[in-house]
mmCIF file of C-alpha atoms and ligand atoms in Angstrom:
data_model
loop_
_atom_site.group_PDB
_atom_site.id
_atom_site.type_symbol
_atom_site.label_atom_id
_atom_site.label_comp_id
_atom_site.label_asym_id
_atom_site.label_seq_id
_atom_site.Cartn_x
_atom_site.Cartn_y
_atom_site.Cartn_z
ATOM 1 C CA PRO O 22 -15.538 8.113 21.484
ATOM 2 C CA ASP O 23 -14.732 11.576 22.933
ATOM 3 C CA GLY O 24 -11.340 11.584 21.213
ATOM 4 C CA SER O 25 -9.404 11.618 24.479
ATOM 5 C CA GLY O 26 -7.768 8.258 23.669
ATOM 6 C CA GLN O 27 -6.451 9.593 20.407
ATOM 7 C CA ARG O 28 -5.266 12.793 22.100
ATOM 8 C CA ARG O 29 -3.418 10.904 24.785
ATOM 9 C CA PHE O 30 -1.880 8.578 22.170
ATOM 10 C CA ASP O 31 -0.711 11.544 20.074
ATOM 11 C CA GLU O 32 0.801 13.176 23.159
ATOM 12 C CA LEU O 33 2.700 10.034 24.092
ATOM 13 C CA ILE O 34 4.075 9.654 20.565
ATOM 14 C CA ALA O 35 5.009 13.346 20.369
ATOM 15 C CA ALA O 36 6.855 13.062 23.685
ATOM 16 C CA ASP O 37 8.600 9.919 22.411
ATOM 17 C CA GLN O 38 7.111 7.847 25.217
ATOM 18 C CA ARG O 39 5.858 4.313 25.214
ATOM 19 C CA ILE O 40 2.471 2.884 24.387
ATOM 20 C CA GLU O 41 1.566 -0.044 26.627
ATOM 21 C CA PRO O 42 -0.931 -2.876 25.973
ATOM 22 C CA SER O 43 -3.648 -1.365 28.164
ATOM 23 C CA ASP O 44 -3.409 2.068 26.498
ATOM 24 C CA TRP O 45 -5.857 3.191 23.840
ATOM 25 C CA MET O 46 -4.275 3.007 20.395
ATOM 26 C CA PRO O 47 -5.508 3.564 16.827
ATOM 27 C CA ALA O 48 -6.638 0.370 15.102
ATOM 28 C CA ALA O 49 -4.119 0.932 12.304
ATOM 29 C CA TYR O 50 -1.244 1.225 14.816
ATOM 30 C CA ARG O 51 -2.292 -2.071 16.391
ATOM 31 C CA LYS O 52 -2.597 -3.690 12.992
ATOM 32 C CA THR O 53 0.824 -2.611 11.739
ATOM 33 C CA LEU O 54 2.435 -3.775 14.964
ATOM 34 C CA VAL O 55 0.789 -7.195 14.749
ATOM 35 C CA ARG O 56 1.962 -7.354 11.141
ATOM 36 C CA GLN O 57 5.567 -6.440 11.870
ATOM 37 C CA ILE O 58 5.963 -8.315 15.161
ATOM 38 C CA SER O 59 4.364 -11.526 13.863
ATOM 39 C CA GLN O 60 6.465 -11.409 10.675
ATOM 40 C CA HIS O 61 9.497 -10.903 12.871
ATOM 41 C CA ALA O 62 8.522 -13.858 15.092
ATOM 42 C CA HIS O 63 7.951 -16.077 12.055
ATOM 43 C CA SER O 64 11.373 -15.065 10.721
ATOM 44 C CA GLU O 65 13.054 -16.242 13.899
ATOM 45 C CA ILE O 66 11.206 -19.567 13.816
ATOM 46 C CA ILE O 67 11.816 -20.219 10.111
ATOM 47 C CA GLY O 68 15.348 -18.875 10.594
ATOM 48 C CA MET O 69 16.155 -21.954 12.663
ATOM 49 C CA GLN O 70 15.984 -24.179 9.592
ATOM 50 C CA PRO O 71 18.902 -23.028 7.400
ATOM 51 C CA GLU O 72 21.270 -23.469 10.332
ATOM 52 C CA GLY O 73 19.537 -26.474 11.858
ATOM 53 C CA ASN O 74 20.584 -28.128 8.620
ATOM 54 C CA TRP O 75 24.219 -28.078 9.826
ATOM 55 C CA ILE O 76 23.922 -29.106 13.480
ATOM 56 C CA THR O 77 24.661 -32.785 12.831
ATOM 57 C CA ARG O 78 27.479 -31.915 10.440
ATOM 58 C CA ALA O 79 29.277 -29.118 12.304
ATOM 59 C CA PRO O 80 33.025 -29.748 11.990
ATOM 60 C CA SER O 81 33.782 -30.061 15.733
ATOM 61 C CA LEU O 82 32.079 -30.528 19.082
ATOM 62 C CA LYS O 83 32.759 -26.868 19.883
ATOM 63 C CA ARG O 84 31.117 -25.680 16.657
ATOM 64 C CA LYS O 85 28.189 -28.016 17.200
ATOM 65 C CA SER O 86 27.480 -26.742 20.697
ATOM 66 C CA ILE O 87 27.751 -23.105 19.574
ATOM 67 C CA LEU O 88 25.393 -23.737 16.653
ATOM 68 C CA MET O 89 22.871 -25.545 18.844
ATOM 69 C CA ALA O 90 22.887 -22.666 21.319
ATOM 70 C CA LYS O 91 22.380 -20.163 18.517
ATOM 71 C CA VAL O 92 19.465 -22.025 16.947
ATOM 72 C CA GLN O 93 17.923 -22.349 20.388
ATOM 73 C CA ASP O 94 18.289 -18.591 20.890
ATOM 74 C CA GLU O 95 16.310 -18.076 17.691
ATOM 75 C CA ALA O 96 13.491 -20.257 19.008
ATOM 76 C CA GLY O 97 13.525 -18.139 22.150
ATOM 77 C CA HIS O 98 13.359 -14.912 20.135
ATOM 78 C CA GLY O 99 10.427 -16.264 18.164
ATOM 79 C CA LEU O 100 8.458 -17.207 21.278
ATOM 80 C CA TYR O 101 9.312 -13.906 22.933
ATOM 81 C CA LEU O 102 8.011 -12.022 19.899
ATOM 82 C CA TYR O 103 4.833 -14.110 19.629
ATOM 83 C CA SER O 104 4.179 -13.088 23.241
ATOM 84 C CA ALA O 105 4.684 -9.422 22.346
ATOM 85 C CA ALA O 106 2.226 -9.805 19.446
ATOM 86 C CA GLN O 107 -0.279 -11.517 21.741
ATOM 87 C CA THR O 108 -0.402 -8.430 23.972
ATOM 88 C CA LEU O 109 -2.094 -6.740 20.987
ATOM 89 C CA GLY O 110 -4.954 -9.211 21.058
ATOM 90 C CA THR O 111 -3.919 -11.694 18.370
ATOM 91 C CA ASP O 112 -3.692 -15.276 19.517
ATOM 92 C CA ARG O 113 -0.809 -17.576 18.823
ATOM 93 C CA ASP O 114 -2.869 -20.250 17.080
ATOM 94 C CA THR O 115 -3.926 -17.710 14.473
ATOM 95 C CA MET O 116 -0.332 -16.681 13.859
ATOM 96 C CA PHE O 117 0.836 -20.320 13.652
ATOM 97 C CA GLU O 118 -1.938 -21.092 11.218
ATOM 98 C CA GLN O 119 -0.910 -18.208 8.969
ATOM 99 C CA LEU O 120 2.676 -19.428 8.995
ATOM 100 C CA ILE O 121 2.026 -23.084 8.221
ATOM 101 C CA THR O 122 -0.481 -22.319 5.481
ATOM 102 C CA GLY O 123 2.044 -20.036 3.785
ATOM 103 C CA THR O 124 -0.087 -16.892 4.077
ATOM 104 C CA ALA O 125 2.219 -15.064 6.516
ATOM 105 C CA LYS O 126 5.346 -13.226 5.439
ATOM 106 C CA TYR O 127 8.711 -13.864 7.054
ATOM 107 C CA SER O 128 12.136 -12.549 6.139
ATOM 108 C CA SER O 129 13.140 -13.218 2.545
ATOM 109 C CA ILE O 130 16.623 -14.253 3.639
ATOM 110 C CA PHE O 131 15.548 -17.602 5.097
ATOM 111 C CA ASN O 132 14.390 -18.816 1.707
ATOM 112 C CA TYR O 133 17.969 -19.355 0.569
ATOM 113 C CA THR O 134 19.717 -22.697 1.040
ATOM 114 C CA THR O 135 22.816 -23.539 3.055
ATOM 115 C CA PRO O 136 24.872 -26.009 1.006
ATOM 116 C CA THR O 137 28.243 -25.414 2.728
ATOM 117 C CA TRP O 138 29.630 -25.052 6.247
ATOM 118 C CA ALA O 139 30.846 -21.559 5.326
ATOM 119 C CA ASP O 140 27.163 -20.572 5.093
ATOM 120 C CA MET O 141 27.035 -20.763 8.897
ATOM 121 C CA GLY O 142 29.726 -18.082 8.887
ATOM 122 C CA SER O 143 27.926 -15.950 6.295
ATOM 123 C CA ILE O 144 24.608 -16.192 8.108
ATOM 124 C CA GLY O 145 26.202 -15.032 11.337
ATOM 125 C CA TRP O 146 28.281 -12.272 9.798
ATOM 126 C CA LEU O 147 25.900 -10.962 7.128
ATOM 127 C CA VAL O 148 22.393 -12.053 8.133
ATOM 128 C CA ASP O 149 22.704 -11.494 11.866
ATOM 129 C CA GLY O 150 24.784 -8.392 11.129
ATOM 130 C CA ALA O 151 21.914 -6.990 9.053
ATOM 131 C CA ALA O 152 19.442 -8.067 11.728
ATOM 132 C CA ILE O 153 21.338 -6.099 14.392
ATOM 133 C CA CYS O 154 21.562 -3.013 12.188
ATOM 134 C CA ASN O 155 17.798 -3.169 11.669
ATOM 135 C CA GLN O 156 16.886 -4.133 15.229
ATOM 136 C CA VAL O 157 19.008 -1.888 17.454
ATOM 137 C CA PRO O 158 16.813 1.120 16.543
ATOM 138 C CA LEU O 159 13.744 -1.057 17.220
ATOM 139 C CA CYS O 160 14.784 -1.165 20.899
ATOM 140 C CA ARG O 161 13.306 2.353 20.943
ATOM 141 C CA ALA O 162 10.086 1.339 19.175
ATOM 142 C CA SER O 163 7.116 3.148 20.698
ATOM 143 C CA TYR O 164 5.266 -0.053 21.579
ATOM 144 C CA GLY O 165 6.643 -1.101 24.990
ATOM 145 C CA PRO O 166 6.557 -4.916 24.764
ATOM 146 C CA TYR O 167 8.223 -4.869 21.336
ATOM 147 C CA GLY O 168 10.967 -2.409 22.251
ATOM 148 C CA ARG O 169 11.781 -4.260 25.452
ATOM 149 C CA ALA O 170 11.894 -7.635 23.685
ATOM 150 C CA MET O 171 14.370 -6.144 21.216
ATOM 151 C CA VAL O 172 16.883 -5.264 23.920
ATOM 152 C CA ARG O 173 17.558 -8.842 24.868
ATOM 153 C CA ILE O 174 17.298 -10.082 21.302
ATOM 154 C CA CYS O 175 19.920 -7.599 20.113
ATOM 155 C CA LYS O 176 22.353 -8.692 22.799
ATOM 156 C CA GLU O 177 22.074 -12.279 21.651
ATOM 157 C CA GLU O 178 22.288 -11.258 17.994
ATOM 158 C CA SER O 179 25.628 -9.551 18.663
ATOM 159 C CA PHE O 180 27.014 -12.840 19.881
ATOM 160 C CA HIS O 181 25.590 -14.576 16.811
ATOM 161 C CA GLN O 182 27.182 -12.037 14.513
ATOM 162 C CA ARG O 183 30.589 -12.450 16.119
ATOM 163 C CA GLN O 184 30.483 -16.226 15.993
ATOM 164 C CA GLY O 185 29.735 -16.034 12.265
ATOM 165 C CA PHE O 186 32.581 -13.599 11.689
ATOM 166 C CA GLU O 187 34.887 -15.933 13.576
ATOM 167 C CA ILE O 188 33.871 -18.958 11.464
ATOM 168 C CA LEU O 189 34.755 -16.997 8.315
ATOM 169 C CA LEU O 190 37.978 -15.684 9.840
ATOM 170 C CA GLU O 191 39.103 -19.194 10.639
ATOM 171 C CA LEU O 192 38.272 -20.393 7.124
ATOM 172 C CA MET O 193 40.120 -17.417 5.614
ATOM 173 C CA ARG O 194 43.185 -18.329 7.670
ATOM 174 C CA GLY O 195 42.929 -21.910 6.438
ATOM 175 C CA THR O 196 43.764 -23.762 3.248
ATOM 176 C CA PRO O 197 43.056 -22.332 -0.223
ATOM 177 C CA ALA O 198 40.034 -24.626 -0.452
ATOM 178 C CA GLN O 199 38.666 -23.225 2.824
ATOM 179 C CA GLN O 200 39.273 -19.661 1.682
ATOM 180 C CA GLN O 201 37.461 -20.390 -1.529
ATOM 181 C CA MET O 202 34.535 -21.907 0.374
ATOM 182 C CA ALA O 203 34.253 -18.757 2.516
ATOM 183 C CA GLN O 204 34.398 -16.423 -0.485
ATOM 184 C CA GLU O 205 31.872 -18.472 -2.463
ATOM 185 C CA SER O 206 29.471 -18.347 0.447
ATOM 186 C CA VAL O 207 29.860 -14.576 0.912
ATOM 187 C CA ASN O 208 29.194 -14.187 -2.821
ATOM 188 C CA ARG O 209 25.817 -15.904 -2.391
ATOM 189 C CA TRP O 210 24.686 -14.201 0.836
ATOM 190 C CA TYR O 211 25.797 -10.604 0.327
ATOM 191 C CA ALA O 212 22.998 -9.288 -1.899
ATOM 192 C CA PRO O 213 20.165 -11.204 -0.190
ATOM 193 C CA ALA O 214 21.408 -9.813 3.165
ATOM 194 C CA LEU O 215 21.147 -6.265 1.789
ATOM 195 C CA MET O 216 17.583 -7.017 0.694
ATOM 196 C CA MET O 217 16.617 -7.910 4.278
ATOM 197 C CA PHE O 218 16.161 -4.182 4.945
ATOM 198 C CA GLY O 219 13.158 -4.218 2.652
ATOM 199 C CA PRO O 220 12.313 -2.462 -0.625
ATOM 200 C CA PRO O 221 13.832 0.914 -1.542
ATOM 201 C CA ASP O 222 12.173 3.797 0.326
ATOM 202 C CA ALA O 223 10.182 4.871 -2.720
ATOM 203 C CA ASP O 224 8.563 1.395 -2.830
ATOM 204 C CA SER O 225 8.062 0.937 0.908
ATOM 205 C CA PRO O 226 4.358 1.514 1.598
ATOM 206 C CA ASN O 227 4.619 1.191 5.386
ATOM 207 C CA SER O 228 7.729 3.211 6.210
ATOM 208 C CA GLN O 229 6.337 6.709 6.418
ATOM 209 C CA GLN O 230 3.519 5.883 8.828
ATOM 210 C CA SER O 231 5.699 3.541 10.887
ATOM 211 C CA MET O 232 8.282 6.291 11.266
ATOM 212 C CA ALA O 233 5.613 8.815 12.243
ATOM 213 C CA TRP O 234 4.515 6.376 14.965
ATOM 214 C CA ASN O 235 8.100 5.887 16.190
ATOM 215 C CA ILE O 236 8.017 2.191 15.371
ATOM 216 C CA LYS O 237 10.709 2.505 12.715
ATOM 217 C CA ARG O 238 13.382 5.087 13.431
ATOM 218 C CA PHE O 239 15.232 4.951 10.111
ATOM 219 C CA SER O 240 14.147 4.158 6.589
ATOM 220 C CA ASN O 241 15.014 0.924 4.792
ATOM 221 C CA ASP O 242 17.609 2.664 2.600
ATOM 222 C CA GLU O 243 19.210 4.506 5.525
ATOM 223 C CA LEU O 244 19.759 1.245 7.377
ATOM 224 C CA ARG O 245 20.995 -0.542 4.250
ATOM 225 C CA GLN O 246 23.593 2.219 3.763
ATOM 226 C CA ARG O 247 24.666 1.967 7.377
ATOM 227 C CA PHE O 248 25.098 -1.783 6.965
ATOM 228 C CA VAL O 249 27.236 -1.491 3.820
ATOM 229 C CA ASP O 250 29.438 1.133 5.497
ATOM 230 C CA MET O 251 29.910 -1.227 8.422
ATOM 231 C CA LEU O 252 30.682 -4.273 6.253
ATOM 232 C CA VAL O 253 33.478 -2.872 4.121
ATOM 233 C CA PRO O 254 36.128 -2.590 6.866
ATOM 234 C CA GLN O 255 35.058 -5.961 8.299
ATOM 235 C CA ALA O 256 35.460 -7.588 4.868
ATOM 236 C CA GLU O 257 38.972 -6.148 4.717
ATOM 237 C CA ILE O 258 39.870 -7.759 8.029
ATOM 238 C CA LEU O 259 38.462 -11.065 6.824
ATOM 239 C CA GLY O 260 40.182 -10.799 3.456
ATOM 240 C CA VAL O 261 36.974 -11.512 1.526
ATOM 241 C CA THR O 262 35.765 -9.521 -1.463
ATOM 242 C CA LEU O 263 32.225 -8.138 -1.399
ATOM 243 C CA PRO O 264 30.653 -9.159 -4.715
ATOM 244 C CA ASP O 265 29.692 -5.734 -6.059
ATOM 245 C CA PRO O 266 31.792 -4.031 -8.752
ATOM 246 C CA ASP O 267 30.045 -0.712 -8.029
ATOM 247 C CA LEU O 268 31.030 -0.658 -4.370
ATOM 248 C CA LYS O 269 33.260 2.343 -3.746
ATOM 249 C CA TRP O 270 33.851 5.124 -1.256
ATOM 250 C CA ASN O 271 32.104 8.385 -2.064
ATOM 251 C CA GLU O 272 34.101 11.185 -0.472
ATOM 252 C CA GLU O 273 31.361 13.736 -0.993
ATOM 253 C CA ARG O 274 28.630 11.692 0.656
ATOM 254 C CA GLY O 275 30.917 10.182 3.270
ATOM 255 C CA HIS O 276 29.415 6.764 2.484
ATOM 256 C CA TYR O 277 30.069 3.835 0.206
ATOM 257 C CA ASP O 278 28.174 3.808 -3.077
ATOM 258 C CA PHE O 279 26.865 0.402 -4.045
ATOM 259 C CA GLY O 280 25.180 -1.255 -6.999
ATOM 260 C CA GLU O 281 21.457 -1.712 -7.609
ATOM 261 C CA LEU O 282 20.021 -4.874 -6.078
ATOM 262 C CA ASP O 283 17.953 -7.389 -8.010
ATOM 263 C CA TRP O 284 14.485 -6.355 -6.850
ATOM 264 C CA ALA O 285 12.841 -8.777 -9.252
ATOM 265 C CA GLU O 286 14.479 -11.611 -7.313
ATOM 266 C CA PHE O 287 13.234 -10.065 -4.050
ATOM 267 C CA ALA O 288 9.679 -9.949 -5.427
ATOM 268 C CA GLU O 289 9.913 -13.603 -6.458
ATOM 269 C CA VAL O 290 11.069 -14.647 -2.980
ATOM 270 C CA LEU O 291 8.260 -12.646 -1.333
ATOM 271 C CA ALA O 292 5.762 -14.265 -3.688
ATOM 272 C CA GLY O 293 6.813 -17.663 -2.343
ATOM 273 C CA ARG O 294 9.021 -18.606 -5.272
ATOM 274 C CA GLY O 295 12.489 -18.323 -3.709
ATOM 275 C CA PRO O 296 14.941 -21.251 -3.670
ATOM 276 C CA ALA O 297 13.599 -22.728 -0.418
ATOM 277 C CA ASN O 298 10.165 -21.187 0.376
ATOM 278 C CA ALA O 299 8.269 -24.430 -0.203
ATOM 279 C CA ILE O 300 10.694 -26.524 1.873
ATOM 280 C CA ARG O 301 10.677 -24.049 4.772
ATOM 281 C CA VAL O 302 6.885 -23.883 5.081
ATOM 282 C CA ALA O 303 6.424 -27.648 4.594
ATOM 283 C CA ARG O 304 9.002 -28.351 7.276
ATOM 284 C CA ARG O 305 7.347 -25.959 9.705
ATOM 285 C CA ARG O 306 3.948 -27.544 9.038
ATOM 286 C CA ALA O 307 5.327 -31.042 9.582
ATOM 287 C CA ALA O 308 6.931 -29.972 12.866
ATOM 288 C CA HIS O 309 3.616 -28.490 13.999
ATOM 289 C CA GLU O 310 1.706 -31.659 13.092
ATOM 290 C CA ASP O 311 4.323 -33.878 14.748
ATOM 291 C CA GLY O 312 3.810 -31.861 17.921
ATOM 292 C CA GLU O 313 0.087 -32.596 18.064
ATOM 293 C CA TRP O 314 0.570 -35.333 20.689
ATOM 294 C CA VAL O 315 2.135 -32.785 23.054
ATOM 295 C CA ARG O 316 -0.831 -30.433 22.676
ATOM 296 C CA ALA O 317 -3.248 -33.352 23.091
ATOM 297 C CA ALA O 318 -1.453 -34.461 26.267
ATOM 298 C CA ALA O 319 -1.514 -30.945 27.691
ATOM 299 C CA ARG O 320 -5.254 -30.631 26.933
ATOM 300 C CA ALA O 321 -5.970 -34.016 28.559
ATOM 301 C CA TYR O 322 -4.013 -32.991 31.634
ATOM 302 C CA ALA O 323 -5.815 -29.646 31.860
ATOM 303 C CA ASP O 324 -9.197 -31.417 31.538
ATOM 304 C CA LYS O 325 -8.249 -33.860 34.288
ATOM 305 C CA GLN O 326 -7.166 -31.030 36.598
ATOM 306 C CA ALA O 327 -10.415 -29.188 35.941
ATOM 307 C CA GLU O 328 -12.382 -32.352 36.668
ATOM 308 C CA LEU O 329 -10.511 -32.867 39.942
ATOM 309 C CA ALA O 330 -11.080 -29.252 40.937
ATOM 310 C CA SER O 331 -14.821 -29.494 40.371
ATOM 311 C CA ALA O 332 -15.179 -32.920 42.050
HETATM 312 N N1 LIG E 2 11.422 -10.158 3.651
HETATM 313 C C1 LIG E 2 10.103 -10.384 3.555
HETATM 314 N N2 LIG E 2 9.200 -9.386 3.485
HETATM 315 C C2 LIG E 2 9.674 -8.121 3.501
HETATM 316 C C3 LIG E 2 11.032 -7.827 3.618
HETATM 317 C C4 LIG E 2 11.923 -8.905 3.694
HETATM 318 N N3 LIG E 2 13.250 -8.737 3.783
HETATM 319 N N4 LIG E 2 11.178 -6.483 3.613
HETATM 320 C C5 LIG E 2 9.956 -5.964 3.482
HETATM 321 N N5 LIG E 2 9.047 -6.949 3.413
HETATM 322 C C6 LIG E 2 7.617 -6.805 3.238
HETATM 323 C C7 LIG E 2 6.989 -6.054 4.374
HETATM 324 O O1 LIG E 2 6.698 -6.950 5.423
HETATM 325 C C8 LIG E 2 5.765 -5.467 3.728
HETATM 326 O O2 LIG E 2 4.783 -6.478 3.583
HETATM 327 P P1 LIG E 2 3.271 -6.335 4.138
HETATM 328 O O3 LIG E 2 2.877 -4.915 3.931
HETATM 329 O O4 LIG E 2 2.511 -7.324 3.357
HETATM 330 O O5 LIG E 2 3.327 -6.686 5.572
HETATM 331 C C9 LIG E 2 6.252 -5.150 2.326
HETATM 332 O O6 LIG E 2 7.373 -6.000 2.113
HETATM 333 C C10 LIG E 2 6.628 -3.710 2.104
HETATM 334 O O7 LIG E 2 7.767 -3.342 2.884
HETATM 335 P P2 LIG E 2 7.814 -2.083 3.863
HETATM 336 O O8 LIG E 2 9.171 -1.520 3.807
HETATM 337 O O9 LIG E 2 6.687 -1.159 3.587
HETATM 338 O O10 LIG E 2 7.530 -2.817 5.249
HETATM 339 P P3 LIG E 2 7.986 -2.439 6.727
HETATM 340 O O11 LIG E 2 7.797 -0.998 6.996
HETATM 341 O O12 LIG E 2 7.334 -3.400 7.642
HETATM 342 O O13 LIG E 2 9.576 -2.683 6.725
HETATM 343 C C11 LIG E 2 11.081 -4.321 7.674
HETATM 344 C C12 LIG E 2 10.113 -3.966 6.542
HETATM 345 C C13 LIG E 2 12.267 -3.347 7.625
HETATM 346 C C14 LIG E 2 11.566 -5.748 7.477
HETATM 347 C C15 LIG E 2 10.353 -4.149 9.031
HETATM 348 O O14 LIG E 2 9.155 -4.882 9.032
HETATM 349 C C16 LIG E 2 11.156 -4.570 10.210
HETATM 350 O O15 LIG E 2 12.055 -3.858 10.640
HETATM 351 N N6 LIG E 2 10.833 -5.746 10.822
HETATM 352 C C17 LIG E 2 11.440 -6.246 12.022
HETATM 353 C C18 LIG E 2 12.691 -6.995 11.746
HETATM 354 C C19 LIG E 2 12.465 -8.351 11.160
HETATM 355 O O16 LIG E 2 11.371 -8.795 10.922
HETATM 356 N N7 LIG E 2 13.548 -9.079 10.940
HETATM 357 C C20 LIG E 2 13.457 -10.431 10.469
HETATM 358 C C21 LIG E 2 14.756 -10.965 9.983
HETATM 359 S S1 LIG E 2 16.059 -11.004 11.124
HETATM 360 C C22 LIG E 2 15.871 -12.302 12.163
HETATM 361 O O17 LIG E 2 14.842 -12.857 12.213
HETATM 362 C C23 LIG E 2 17.065 -12.658 13.031
HETATM 363 C C24 LIG E 2 17.722 -13.985 12.742
HETATM 364 O O18 LIG E 2 18.803 -14.154 13.605
HETATM 365 C C25 LIG E 2 16.881 -15.233 12.889
#
């Protein structure tokens, strides 16, 4: 009430220091963090599905064990992030409820389907590549539990990105049919991966405030540019073509120029009308309902322990 909380918060932000759960923070800062961290957690959990789809069909035992480990990492990231969001006073049941009723947002990218094995390569190379580009700066996010969670997550994402690149590399060194499968997959995932960074800066309502609070360190467009610049030389090594006729080096800017993305498609996906939104949410809800017996057993056990303790 005397404004000292706000003053202390402003000082910490100005000095680029961390805000911890027990510190005073503006309600809007708390709210935007819950929004971003819970959306991020949901993305990791829903993100298990497109790849989970290939675990039983991975082409070798080695590929299967790598894919299982990767999907398991994503579950871990999700739980880690739910914990970070909980430190802000939002409980996990509420977040789960929002996810399974389709009211929570999660990354647009996981609403695309994975019809071929090469999609496991594209997800690793492009989707996890974009995730790293976006998330490395989040390791310095002003909210302590979020920034610290990001450090470990980014390390694991680097491994995910490399395994995807390696799947594509192997396909590109294979038969013409395998090369074609890799290229076809890259054609489908390239633009949606660029959209992961969010709307253009002019249409990003949250960016300015999030940057002022040191949650975001770069704008959506800055990170998208960084990602494109990083992809071009990697695509050359792979021997795949990035599906954008407007992609070309701009000597003056020192960056690659690239074509306009289909923001109408992005809006459709965010509105729940992407290729797989309905399947993803239904699957998550079914998994939650199937797990009811575990929660019931845990409650019964806790009740029994409490009864014993009071006896
Ligand atoms: N998919 C779905 N929604 C998106 C989106 C996307 N790709 N990009 C933006 N949005 C939403 C925002 O959440 C916001 O919605 P809201 O106001 O209703 O919450 C709205 O569109 C406007 O966008 P803004 O740019 O104003 O929003 P932000 O400032 O929050 O920026 C962001 C968006 C860059 C995605 C930021 O939230 C962020 O950096 N989040 C953390 C990273 C993250 O969530 N990654 C998830 C995918 S990667 C992953 O999960 C790893 C994989 O290996 C499983």
